[in-house]
Amino acid sequence: MTWLGARLFKHTVVAATIFGSTVLAPFLLLLRKQCGETCIGGALVLLTAGSAALLGAAACRGLDRGSMSTCKWRLVVASVWVFNPVPLAAIGLALRCYEECFLENGSLPVVASHIIPKINQIRNEKDCLFDLVVLSQDYHPAGHISFGTAHGMPQETPNAQKSNSWRGAMSMKCIVNGGMDEACCPLAYVNRSEVTCNGIFEYCPDESFYNNVTNPMINGNPACTTCRDTPDQCFGMTMDLWLDHCLQDGDSAIASSLVVKEGDVIVQKGHRYVEMFSAFMDNTKNYKSALDKTLKDAGVTEIYAAGIATTHCVRWTVEDAANLLGYQANIIMDASAGIWGTPTSYANEAEAIADFQRQNITVLNAADILAMTCADTMSSANVQGVGSLLIFLGALVAHF
């Protein structure tokens, strides 16, 4: 091979690499959707090597007809060595618990219909950003531990002001590391002498209510046995009590006005004996959903959360993501709706924003998402390695 041939050979490899990375980008994006990062990484190598072989072969043939086999071998080896593909980012979109039960006419109503158009616009205009969409769904059995009626409160329906969703709070004892038997039991049953009753803020049913033979909250609840017999295996926490809502045979269906597409993943929440605001885990931080594994399997490292409620499901999801699971967390405030002013929530949006920022959770609005482009996301991904976009529509559920 002549000196001139060697020089042209080197520049041909570089040109082929650029060709394989840009001209073939639309094909690679489609391939990425179908078979993931491992597949596309191999495809990039093959496509770039192939491009180099085709372009270089012509140059080689014209310059050194007598050593064609040697030229082709060097060219293919060089193209694979020069091009070191960086995995493209996995982008996840999760719709957090956006169900009929959390809308204005639902069983636990929140003023939230105004956020649906924002979320739908993101899905309709910016689906190119996302490799994964996850919808979290509250799916409660009858007599769920978070229902006031499960602890003797009379059945109520939502009032006109939508201000009676939160019914009170009570102390619980919960099993440490219970696995699939993770459960909590009212402290008023486990050891009533430790409870200082205080109206709805420390609700105590009549002492006769928790009959361990006939009461379904006690009968069959592993925490009510474990925490009474071996209290050192349990820990205490406060649990909110709510209107009965999102029943499996009730209004737990995903909101009909929400854009839902084929391939969206649904994560259900409804373990009978634990409360689960976060889409990742229950409030005791012991019982885990499949969401974390689903996201990590998809390469997701950053989440954008929105939905219902800013104060509960969305909040607990981004806090678990940022503080316990290693994700970079963001919350889309104007695509979220809160249940403000209860003793266990934020007083207002300003207080929520300050707390999120204190925890290094980024606060942004829907317009910021709509301003993103797929090209910008891919460019950032190639610098950072793996990125993701996860949007949670919570307790309306994360999760978007």
CSV table of C-alpha atoms in Angstrom, one decimal:
chain,number,residue,atom,x,y,z
A,1,MET,CA,0.0,0.0,0.0
A,2,THR,CA,1.5,3.4,-1.0
A,3,TRP,CA,2.0,6.3,1.5
A,4,LEU,CA,-0.9,8.2,-0.2
A,5,GLY,CA,-3.0,5.1,0.0
A,6,ALA,CA,-2.4,4.8,3.8
A,7,ARG,CA,-3.3,8.4,4.3
A,8,LEU,CA,-6.6,8.0,2.3
A,9,PHE,CA,-7.2,4.8,4.2
A,10,LYS,CA,-7.1,6.6,7.6
A,11,HIS,CA,-9.4,9.4,6.5
A,12,THR,CA,-11.8,6.9,4.9
A,13,VAL,CA,-12.2,5.1,8.3
A,14,VAL,CA,-13.0,8.4,10.0
A,15,ALA,CA,-15.5,9.3,7.2
A,16,ALA,CA,-17.2,6.0,7.5
A,17,THR,CA,-17.5,6.3,11.2
A,18,ILE,CA,-19.3,9.7,10.8
A,19,PHE,CA,-21.4,8.2,8.0
A,20,GLY,CA,-22.4,5.2,10.2
A,21,SER,CA,-23.3,7.5,13.1
A,22,THR,CA,-25.3,10.2,11.3
A,23,VAL,CA,-26.7,9.0,8.0
A,24,LEU,CA,-27.8,5.8,9.5
A,25,ALA,CA,-29.2,7.4,12.7
A,26,PRO,CA,-32.9,7.0,11.8
A,27,PHE,CA,-32.4,3.3,11.3
A,28,LEU,CA,-30.5,3.0,14.6
A,29,LEU,CA,-33.3,4.8,16.5
A,30,LEU,CA,-35.8,2.3,15.1
A,31,LEU,CA,-33.5,-0.6,16.0
A,32,ARG,CA,-33.0,0.8,19.5
A,33,LYS,CA,-36.8,0.8,20.1
A,34,GLN,CA,-37.0,-2.9,19.1
A,35,CYS,CA,-34.0,-4.6,20.7
A,36,GLY,CA,-32.3,-2.3,23.2
A,37,GLU,CA,-28.8,-1.0,23.9
A,38,THR,CA,-26.9,-4.2,23.5
A,39,CYS,CA,-28.3,-4.8,20.1
A,40,ILE,CA,-27.8,-1.3,18.9
A,41,GLY,CA,-24.2,-1.3,20.2
A,42,GLY,CA,-23.4,-4.3,18.0
A,43,ALA,CA,-25.3,-2.8,15.1
A,44,LEU,CA,-23.3,0.4,15.2
A,45,VAL,CA,-20.1,-1.5,15.1
A,46,LEU,CA,-21.2,-3.6,12.1
A,47,LEU,CA,-22.7,-0.7,10.3
A,48,THR,CA,-19.7,1.5,10.8
A,49,ALA,CA,-17.3,-1.4,9.8
A,50,GLY,CA,-19.5,-2.1,6.8
A,51,SER,CA,-19.5,1.6,5.8
A,52,ALA,CA,-15.7,1.7,6.1
A,53,ALA,CA,-15.3,-1.5,4.2
A,54,LEU,CA,-17.5,-0.2,1.3
A,55,LEU,CA,-15.9,3.3,1.1
A,56,GLY,CA,-12.4,2.1,1.8
A,57,ALA,CA,-12.5,-0.8,-0.6
A,58,ALA,CA,-13.0,1.6,-3.5
A,59,ALA,CA,-10.1,3.8,-2.4
A,60,CYS,CA,-7.9,0.7,-1.8
A,61,ARG,CA,-8.8,-0.8,-5.1
A,62,GLY,CA,-7.9,2.3,-7.0
A,63,LEU,CA,-4.6,2.8,-5.2
A,64,ASP,CA,-3.2,-0.7,-4.7
A,65,ARG,CA,-4.8,-3.4,-6.9
A,66,GLY,CA,-2.1,-5.8,-6.0
A,67,SER,CA,-2.7,-6.0,-2.3
A,68,MET,CA,-6.5,-5.9,-2.1
A,69,SER,CA,-6.9,-8.7,0.6
A,70,THR,CA,-4.4,-7.1,2.9
A,71,CYS,CA,-6.0,-3.7,2.5
A,72,LYS,CA,-9.5,-5.0,3.3
A,73,TRP,CA,-8.3,-6.8,6.4
A,74,ARG,CA,-6.6,-3.7,7.8
A,75,LEU,CA,-9.6,-1.5,7.0
A,76,VAL,CA,-12.1,-3.7,8.9
A,77,VAL,CA,-9.9,-4.1,11.9
A,78,ALA,CA,-9.2,-0.3,12.0
A,79,SER,CA,-12.8,0.6,11.7
A,80,VAL,CA,-13.8,-1.5,14.7
A,81,TRP,CA,-10.9,-0.2,16.7
A,82,VAL,CA,-11.5,3.5,15.9
A,83,PHE,CA,-15.3,3.3,16.7
A,84,ASN,CA,-16.1,2.6,20.3
A,85,PRO,CA,-19.9,2.9,20.5
A,86,VAL,CA,-21.4,4.7,23.6
A,87,PRO,CA,-24.8,3.1,24.7
A,88,LEU,CA,-27.7,5.4,23.9
A,89,ALA,CA,-29.8,6.6,26.9
A,90,ALA,CA,-32.9,4.7,28.0
A,91,ILE,CA,-35.7,7.2,28.4
A,92,GLY,CA,-38.6,6.1,30.6
A,93,LEU,CA,-42.0,7.7,31.0
A,94,ALA,CA,-44.2,6.7,33.9
A,95,LEU,CA,-47.7,7.8,34.4
A,96,ARG,CA,-48.3,7.6,38.1
A,97,CYS,CA,-51.7,6.3,39.2
A,98,TYR,CA,-53.9,8.4,36.9
A,99,GLU,CA,-57.2,6.8,37.6
A,100,GLU,CA,-60.9,7.7,37.6
A,101,CYS,CA,-60.9,7.3,41.4
A,102,PHE,CA,-58.6,10.4,41.8
A,103,LEU,CA,-60.4,12.7,39.5
A,104,GLU,CA,-63.1,15.2,40.6
A,105,ASN,CA,-66.0,12.6,40.4
A,106,GLY,CA,-64.0,9.7,41.9
A,107,SER,CA,-64.0,8.0,45.2
A,108,LEU,CA,-61.1,10.0,46.5
A,109,PRO,CA,-61.4,13.2,44.5
A,110,VAL,CA,-58.6,15.7,43.8
A,111,VAL,CA,-59.0,18.9,41.7
A,112,ALA,CA,-56.8,17.5,38.9
A,113,SER,CA,-58.4,17.3,35.5
A,114,HIS,CA,-56.5,20.4,34.4
A,115,ILE,CA,-53.2,18.5,34.4
A,116,ILE,CA,-54.4,15.8,31.9
A,117,PRO,CA,-54.0,18.0,28.8
A,118,LYS,CA,-50.4,18.8,29.8
A,119,ILE,CA,-49.6,15.1,30.2
A,120,ASN,CA,-51.4,14.2,27.0
A,121,GLN,CA,-49.5,16.9,25.1
A,122,ILE,CA,-46.2,15.5,26.4
A,123,ARG,CA,-47.2,12.0,25.2
A,124,ASN,CA,-48.5,13.2,21.8
A,125,GLU,CA,-45.7,15.6,21.0
A,126,LYS,CA,-42.7,14.1,22.8
A,127,ASP,CA,-43.1,10.4,22.8
A,128,CYS,CA,-39.8,10.4,20.9
A,129,LEU,CA,-38.1,11.1,24.2
A,130,PHE,CA,-39.2,7.9,25.9
A,131,ASP,CA,-38.2,4.3,25.6
A,132,LEU,CA,-40.5,3.2,28.4
A,133,VAL,CA,-43.8,4.3,29.8
A,134,VAL,CA,-45.0,3.0,33.2
A,135,LEU,CA,-48.4,3.6,34.7
A,136,SER,CA,-48.9,3.0,38.4
A,137,GLN,CA,-52.3,2.0,39.5
A,138,ASP,CA,-53.9,2.0,42.9
A,139,TYR,CA,-55.8,-1.3,43.1
A,140,HIS,CA,-57.1,-1.8,46.6
A,141,PRO,CA,-58.9,-4.8,48.0
A,142,ALA,CA,-62.0,-4.2,50.2
A,143,GLY,CA,-61.0,-3.4,53.8
A,144,HIS,CA,-57.6,-2.0,52.9
A,145,ILE,CA,-55.6,-0.9,56.0
A,146,SER,CA,-55.6,2.8,54.8
A,147,PHE,CA,-59.4,3.0,54.7
A,148,GLY,CA,-61.1,4.7,57.7
A,149,THR,CA,-63.9,2.2,57.5
A,150,ALA,CA,-61.5,-0.6,58.2
A,151,HIS,CA,-61.0,0.8,61.7
A,152,GLY,CA,-64.5,1.6,62.6
A,153,MET,CA,-65.1,5.0,61.0
A,154,PRO,CA,-68.6,5.3,59.4
A,155,GLN,CA,-68.8,5.1,55.6
A,156,GLU,CA,-68.6,8.6,54.0
A,157,THR,CA,-68.8,9.9,50.4
A,158,PRO,CA,-66.8,12.9,49.1
A,159,ASN,CA,-68.3,16.3,50.0
A,160,ALA,CA,-68.9,19.1,47.5
A,161,GLN,CA,-65.7,20.8,48.5
A,162,LYS,CA,-63.6,17.7,48.0
A,163,SER,CA,-62.1,18.3,51.4
A,164,ASN,CA,-62.9,15.1,53.3
A,165,SER,CA,-60.6,12.7,51.5
A,166,TRP,CA,-58.2,12.6,54.5
A,167,ARG,CA,-60.1,11.2,57.5
A,168,GLY,CA,-57.4,11.0,60.1
A,169,ALA,CA,-54.3,9.2,61.2
A,170,MET,CA,-53.4,6.4,63.6
A,171,SER,CA,-50.3,4.7,65.0
A,172,MET,CA,-49.3,1.3,63.6
A,173,LYS,CA,-46.8,-1.4,64.4
A,174,CYS,CA,-45.2,-2.9,61.3
A,175,ILE,CA,-43.1,-6.0,60.8
A,176,VAL,CA,-39.4,-5.5,60.0
A,177,ASN,CA,-38.3,-7.3,56.8
A,178,GLY,CA,-41.6,-9.2,56.4
A,179,GLY,CA,-41.0,-9.9,52.7
A,180,MET,CA,-44.2,-10.9,51.1
A,181,ASP,CA,-45.8,-11.0,54.6
A,182,GLU,CA,-45.0,-7.3,55.1
A,183,ALA,CA,-47.8,-5.9,57.2
A,184,CYS,CA,-48.8,-3.3,59.8
A,185,CYS,CA,-51.3,-3.6,62.7
A,186,PRO,CA,-53.0,-0.8,64.7
A,187,LEU,CA,-51.2,0.0,67.9
A,188,ALA,CA,-54.6,0.3,69.5
A,189,TYR,CA,-54.8,-3.5,69.1
A,190,VAL,CA,-51.1,-4.4,69.7
A,191,ASN,CA,-50.8,-2.4,72.9
A,192,ARG,CA,-53.5,0.1,73.6
A,193,SER,CA,-51.8,1.4,76.7
A,194,GLU,CA,-49.2,3.0,74.4
A,195,VAL,CA,-51.8,5.1,72.5
A,196,THR,CA,-52.8,8.6,73.5
A,197,CYS,CA,-56.1,9.0,71.6
A,198,ASN,CA,-56.6,12.4,70.1
A,199,GLY,CA,-59.7,12.6,67.8
A,200,ILE,CA,-58.9,12.1,64.2
A,201,PHE,CA,-55.2,13.0,64.7
A,202,GLU,CA,-54.7,9.8,66.7
A,203,TYR,CA,-57.8,7.9,66.0
A,204,CYS,CA,-58.8,5.1,68.3
A,205,PRO,CA,-61.8,2.9,67.6
A,206,ASP,CA,-63.9,1.5,70.5
A,207,GLU,CA,-61.9,-1.2,72.4
A,208,SER,CA,-64.3,-3.9,71.3
A,209,PHE,CA,-63.9,-3.1,67.6
A,210,TYR,CA,-60.7,-5.1,67.1
A,211,ASN,CA,-62.1,-8.6,67.8
A,212,ASN,CA,-59.4,-10.9,66.5
A,213,VAL,CA,-61.9,-13.6,65.6
A,214,THR,CA,-64.3,-11.6,63.5
A,215,ASN,CA,-62.5,-8.4,62.5
A,216,PRO,CA,-60.9,-8.9,59.0
A,217,MET,CA,-58.2,-6.2,59.8
A,218,ILE,CA,-56.9,-8.4,62.6
A,219,ASN,CA,-57.8,-11.9,61.6
A,220,GLY,CA,-55.2,-13.1,59.1
A,221,ASN,CA,-53.0,-10.0,59.5
A,222,PRO,CA,-49.5,-11.3,60.3
A,223,ALA,CA,-48.4,-8.1,62.0
A,224,CYS,CA,-51.2,-8.4,64.6
A,225,THR,CA,-49.7,-11.6,65.8
A,226,THR,CA,-46.0,-10.9,65.4
A,227,CYS,CA,-46.0,-7.4,66.9
A,228,ARG,CA,-48.0,-8.6,69.9
A,229,ASP,CA,-46.0,-11.7,70.6
A,230,THR,CA,-42.5,-10.5,69.6
A,231,PRO,CA,-42.6,-6.6,69.6
A,232,ASP,CA,-38.8,-6.4,69.0
A,233,GLN,CA,-39.5,-7.6,65.4
A,234,CYS,CA,-41.7,-4.6,64.7
A,235,PHE,CA,-41.3,-0.8,64.5
A,236,GLY,CA,-43.8,2.1,64.8
A,237,MET,CA,-45.1,4.5,62.2
A,238,THR,CA,-48.1,6.8,61.6
A,239,MET,CA,-50.6,5.9,58.9
A,240,ASP,CA,-53.1,8.2,57.1
A,241,LEU,CA,-56.7,7.1,56.9
A,242,TRP,CA,-58.7,7.9,53.8
A,243,LEU,CA,-62.1,7.5,52.2
A,244,ASP,CA,-62.5,4.0,50.7
A,245,HIS,CA,-61.1,4.5,47.2
A,246,CYS,CA,-59.7,2.8,44.0
A,247,LEU,CA,-61.3,-0.6,44.8
A,248,GLN,CA,-60.4,-3.5,42.6
A,249,ASP,CA,-64.1,-3.8,41.7
A,250,GLY,CA,-64.7,-0.1,41.8
A,251,ASP,CA,-63.3,3.0,40.0
A,252,SER,CA,-59.6,2.0,39.9
A,253,ALA,CA,-59.5,2.0,36.1
A,254,ILE,CA,-57.0,4.3,34.3
A,255,ALA,CA,-58.6,7.6,33.5
A,256,SER,CA,-60.4,7.4,30.2
A,257,SER,CA,-59.2,10.9,29.2
A,258,LEU,CA,-55.5,10.0,29.6
A,259,VAL,CA,-53.5,9.0,26.5
A,260,VAL,CA,-52.5,5.4,27.0
A,261,LYS,CA,-50.6,3.5,24.3
A,262,GLU,CA,-49.8,-0.1,23.4
A,263,GLY,CA,-46.6,-1.2,25.2
A,264,ASP,CA,-47.2,1.0,28.3
A,265,VAL,CA,-46.3,-0.9,31.5
A,266,ILE,CA,-48.7,-1.0,34.5
A,267,VAL,CA,-47.5,-1.3,38.1
A,268,GLN,CA,-50.3,-2.1,40.6
A,269,LYS,CA,-50.3,-1.1,44.2
A,270,GLY,CA,-52.7,-2.6,46.7
A,271,HIS,CA,-51.1,-4.8,49.4
A,272,ARG,CA,-53.9,-5.1,51.9
A,273,TYR,CA,-51.9,-4.6,55.2
A,274,VAL,CA,-49.5,-1.8,54.2
A,275,GLU,CA,-50.0,1.7,52.7
A,276,MET,CA,-48.0,2.4,49.5
A,277,PHE,CA,-47.8,6.0,48.4
A,278,SER,CA,-44.6,5.5,46.4
A,279,ALA,CA,-44.7,3.4,43.2
A,280,PHE,CA,-41.4,1.8,44.3
A,281,MET,CA,-42.2,0.5,47.8
A,282,ASP,CA,-44.6,0.7,50.7
A,283,ASN,CA,-44.4,3.4,53.4
A,284,THR,CA,-42.4,1.0,55.7
A,285,LYS,CA,-39.7,0.8,53.0
A,286,ASN,CA,-39.8,-3.0,53.1
A,287,TYR,CA,-42.3,-4.3,50.6
A,288,LYS,CA,-41.1,-3.6,47.0
A,289,SER,CA,-43.0,-3.3,43.7
A,290,ALA,CA,-41.4,-4.4,40.4
A,291,LEU,CA,-40.9,-0.8,39.3
A,292,ASP,CA,-37.2,-0.4,40.3
A,293,LYS,CA,-36.3,-3.6,38.5
A,294,THR,CA,-38.3,-2.6,35.5
A,295,LEU,CA,-36.6,0.8,35.2
A,296,LYS,CA,-33.1,-0.6,35.8
A,297,ASP,CA,-33.6,-3.4,33.3
A,298,ALA,CA,-34.4,-0.7,30.8
A,299,GLY,CA,-31.3,1.4,31.7
A,300,VAL,CA,-33.3,4.2,33.3
A,301,THR,CA,-31.3,6.5,35.6
A,302,GLU,CA,-33.3,9.7,35.8
A,303,ILE,CA,-37.0,10.2,36.4
A,304,TYR,CA,-39.4,13.0,35.8
A,305,ALA,CA,-42.5,12.7,38.0
A,306,ALA,CA,-45.9,14.3,37.7
A,307,GLY,CA,-49.5,13.5,38.7
A,308,ILE,CA,-51.6,13.0,41.8
A,309,ALA,CA,-50.8,13.7,44.4
A,310,THR,CA,-47.9,16.1,44.6
A,311,THR,CA,-48.2,15.8,48.3
A,312,HIS,CA,-48.3,12.0,48.5
A,313,CYS,CA,-47.8,9.5,45.7
A,314,VAL,CA,-45.6,11.7,43.5
A,315,ARG,CA,-43.7,13.1,46.5
A,316,TRP,CA,-42.9,9.7,48.0
A,317,THR,CA,-41.9,8.3,44.6
A,318,VAL,CA,-39.4,11.0,43.8
A,319,GLU,CA,-38.0,10.9,47.4
A,320,ASP,CA,-37.5,7.1,47.2
A,321,ALA,CA,-36.0,7.5,43.7
A,322,ALA,CA,-33.5,10.2,44.8
A,323,ASN,CA,-32.7,9.2,48.4
A,324,LEU,CA,-32.9,5.4,48.4
A,325,LEU,CA,-32.5,4.1,44.8
A,326,GLY,CA,-29.9,6.3,43.2
A,327,TYR,CA,-32.0,7.9,40.4
A,328,GLN,CA,-31.7,11.6,39.5
A,329,ALA,CA,-35.2,12.8,40.2
A,330,ASN,CA,-37.3,15.7,38.8
A,331,ILE,CA,-40.9,16.7,39.4
A,332,ILE,CA,-43.1,18.5,36.9
A,333,MET,CA,-45.1,20.8,39.2
A,334,ASP,CA,-47.7,22.2,36.8
A,335,ALA,CA,-48.5,18.7,35.6
A,336,SER,CA,-49.2,17.6,39.2
A,337,ALA,CA,-52.0,18.2,41.7
A,338,GLY,CA,-51.8,18.1,45.5
A,339,ILE,CA,-53.9,17.3,48.5
A,340,TRP,CA,-52.8,20.4,50.5
A,341,GLY,CA,-53.0,21.2,54.2
A,342,THR,CA,-53.4,17.8,55.8
A,343,PRO,CA,-51.1,17.1,58.8
A,344,THR,CA,-49.0,14.7,56.8
A,345,SER,CA,-48.7,16.7,53.6
A,346,TYR,CA,-47.4,20.1,52.5
A,347,ALA,CA,-49.4,23.3,53.4
A,348,ASN,CA,-49.0,24.7,49.9
A,349,GLU,CA,-47.0,24.4,46.6
A,350,ALA,CA,-44.3,26.8,47.8
A,351,GLU,CA,-43.5,24.7,50.8
A,352,ALA,CA,-43.4,21.6,48.5
A,353,ILE,CA,-41.0,23.2,46.0
A,354,ALA,CA,-38.7,24.3,48.8
A,355,ASP,CA,-38.6,20.8,50.3
A,356,PHE,CA,-38.0,19.1,46.9
A,357,GLN,CA,-35.1,21.5,46.2
A,358,ARG,CA,-33.6,20.8,49.6
A,359,GLN,CA,-33.5,17.1,48.6
A,360,ASN,CA,-31.8,17.9,45.3
A,361,ILE,CA,-35.0,17.0,43.4
A,362,THR,CA,-35.2,19.3,40.4
A,363,VAL,CA,-38.5,21.2,40.0
A,364,LEU,CA,-39.6,22.1,36.4
A,365,ASN,CA,-42.8,22.6,34.3
A,366,ALA,CA,-44.4,20.9,31.3
A,367,ALA,CA,-43.0,23.6,29.0
A,368,ASP,CA,-39.5,22.5,29.9
A,369,ILE,CA,-40.3,18.9,28.7
A,370,LEU,CA,-42.0,20.2,25.6
A,371,ALA,CA,-38.9,22.3,24.8
A,372,MET,CA,-36.7,19.1,24.7
A,373,THR,CA,-35.8,17.5,21.4
A,374,CYS,CA,-34.8,13.9,20.7
A,375,ALA,CA,-31.6,15.1,19.2
A,376,ASP,CA,-30.7,17.0,22.4
A,377,THR,CA,-31.5,14.0,24.5
A,378,MET,CA,-29.3,11.7,22.4
A,379,SER,CA,-26.5,14.1,22.5
A,380,SER,CA,-26.6,14.4,26.2
A,381,ALA,CA,-26.9,10.6,26.5
A,382,ASN,CA,-23.7,10.1,24.5
A,383,VAL,CA,-21.9,12.3,27.0
A,384,GLN,CA,-23.4,11.0,30.2
A,385,GLY,CA,-23.8,7.3,29.2
A,386,VAL,CA,-27.3,6.4,30.3
A,387,GLY,CA,-30.2,8.8,31.0
A,388,SER,CA,-33.9,8.5,31.4
A,389,LEU,CA,-37.2,10.3,31.7
A,390,LEU,CA,-39.8,9.0,34.0
A,391,ILE,CA,-43.0,10.8,34.6
A,392,PHE,CA,-45.3,9.7,37.5
A,393,LEU,CA,-49.0,10.5,37.7
A,394,GLY,CA,-49.6,9.6,41.2
A,395,ALA,CA,-52.4,9.4,43.6
A,396,LEU,CA,-54.9,10.9,41.0
A,397,VAL,CA,-50.7,7.2,40.2
A,398,ALA,CA,-45.0,6.6,39.6
A,399,HIS,CA,-46.4,7.8,38.0
A,400,PHE,CA,-45.9,9.4,34.4
